Structure formats: structure tokens, C-alpha cells
Amino acid sequence: MKYLLMIYGNKEKWDSIPAELLEKRIAEQDAWNSRYRASGELLAAYGLHDAKDASLVRNQDGAPISTDGPYLEAKEYLCSLYLLDVESADRAREMAARMPWAREDPIELWPIEHDGFAPKPGGGA
């Protein structure tokens, strides 16, 4: 079953972490990524740009319309996401708890309900 792990934060939060601790956590996160990538359980890991670099896109009369955004009410926003493929919810929770950032803040865990990609003809994924 697939799960999405999400870490929230903001620029001020990351800037407030002492450089030596940030460097240590990044190294620990890289090791976490490598460990679970090697096991086949981590399918993808992404860190996002600051929210000021995001945009909102709409379709207006068939044309894309883009505006600055998102306009967040929350103090923190999605800054990293990880896609897991594991055998159980317990395993996903175990992996999330081992994430270095879980020492400071909770890691949000969402089960993925369905895969939006149809199998390729001939049975390939």
C-alpha cells in the first residue's frame, strides 16, 4: 500500500535552526532516504521551494491563468513530501517515526486511496 509522508514548516522556522543542527538533520535525512530507497519502500522524496515561489493555476475559457500564491491562512505549509510503498500502515508509521524531523515536529501520514495511472498494455506498470 502506498502512503504519503508530509513535513510542514516555513522559511522562518528553517532559518531559526542552528547551522550545525540543520547540517546534522540533513545528513540524517539523507541516510534515512538512502536506507528506504535501497529497501524499495521509498519511491520518491521531494523538498519544495518556499511558498513565495508557488503559484495558483486555473483554466479560464480553455487557457491557463496563473497568479501568485498560494494564499495561505496557515503559518506553516507543505515543504517536503515522501512517497512510500509498504506492506502495512504499521510499517508506514514506523518509518515516519524514524524520520529525523519527527524528533521536533509530527510527520503527517496519508494512505493513498488509488493510483491514477492505468496499467500499460501488456501488463507493464
Coordinates of C-alpha atoms in Angstrom, one line a residue, residues 56-110:
L56 CA -2.1 29.1 -8.5
V57 CA -3.2 27.9 -11.9
R58 CA -6.8 27.9 -13.2
N59 CA -8.4 27.2 -16.5
Q60 CA -10.3 30.1 -17.9
D61 CA -12.1 29.5 -21.2
G62 CA -9.5 26.8 -22.1
A63 CA -6.5 28.9 -21.3
P64 CA -4.2 28.6 -18.2
I65 CA -4.4 31.6 -15.9
S66 CA -1.6 31.8 -13.3
T67 CA -1.4 34.0 -10.2
D68 CA 0.9 34.3 -7.3
G69 CA 0.1 32.1 -4.4
P70 CA -0.9 30.1 -2.6
Y71 CA -2.6 32.4 -0.3
L72 CA -2.1 30.5 2.9
E73 CA -4.0 31.1 6.1
A74 CA -1.7 28.8 8.0
K75 CA 1.6 29.8 9.4
E76 CA 3.3 26.7 8.1
Y77 CA 3.0 25.0 4.7
L78 CA 4.0 21.8 3.0
C79 CA 7.7 21.8 2.4
S80 CA 8.7 18.2 1.9
L81 CA 6.9 15.1 0.7
Y82 CA 7.8 11.4 0.6
L83 CA 6.1 8.6 -1.3
L84 CA 6.2 5.1 0.3
D85 CA 5.2 1.7 -0.8
V86 CA 5.0 -0.6 2.2
E87 CA 3.2 -3.7 3.4
S88 CA 1.1 -2.1 6.1
A89 CA 0.0 1.1 7.9
D90 CA 2.2 0.0 10.9
R91 CA 5.3 -0.1 8.7
A92 CA 4.5 3.4 7.3
R93 CA 4.1 4.7 10.9
E94 CA 7.3 3.1 11.9
M95 CA 9.2 4.7 9.0
A96 CA 7.7 8.1 9.7
A97 CA 8.7 7.9 13.4
R98 CA 12.3 7.1 12.3
M99 CA 12.4 10.2 10.2
P100 CA 14.9 12.6 11.8
W101 CA 12.5 15.6 11.7
A102 CA 9.9 13.6 13.7
R103 CA 12.0 14.5 16.8
E104 CA 10.9 18.1 16.5
D105 CA 7.6 18.0 14.7
P106 CA 4.9 15.5 13.7
I107 CA 5.1 13.9 10.3
E108 CA 1.7 13.8 8.5
L109 CA 0.9 10.4 7.1
W110 CA -1.8 9.8 4.5

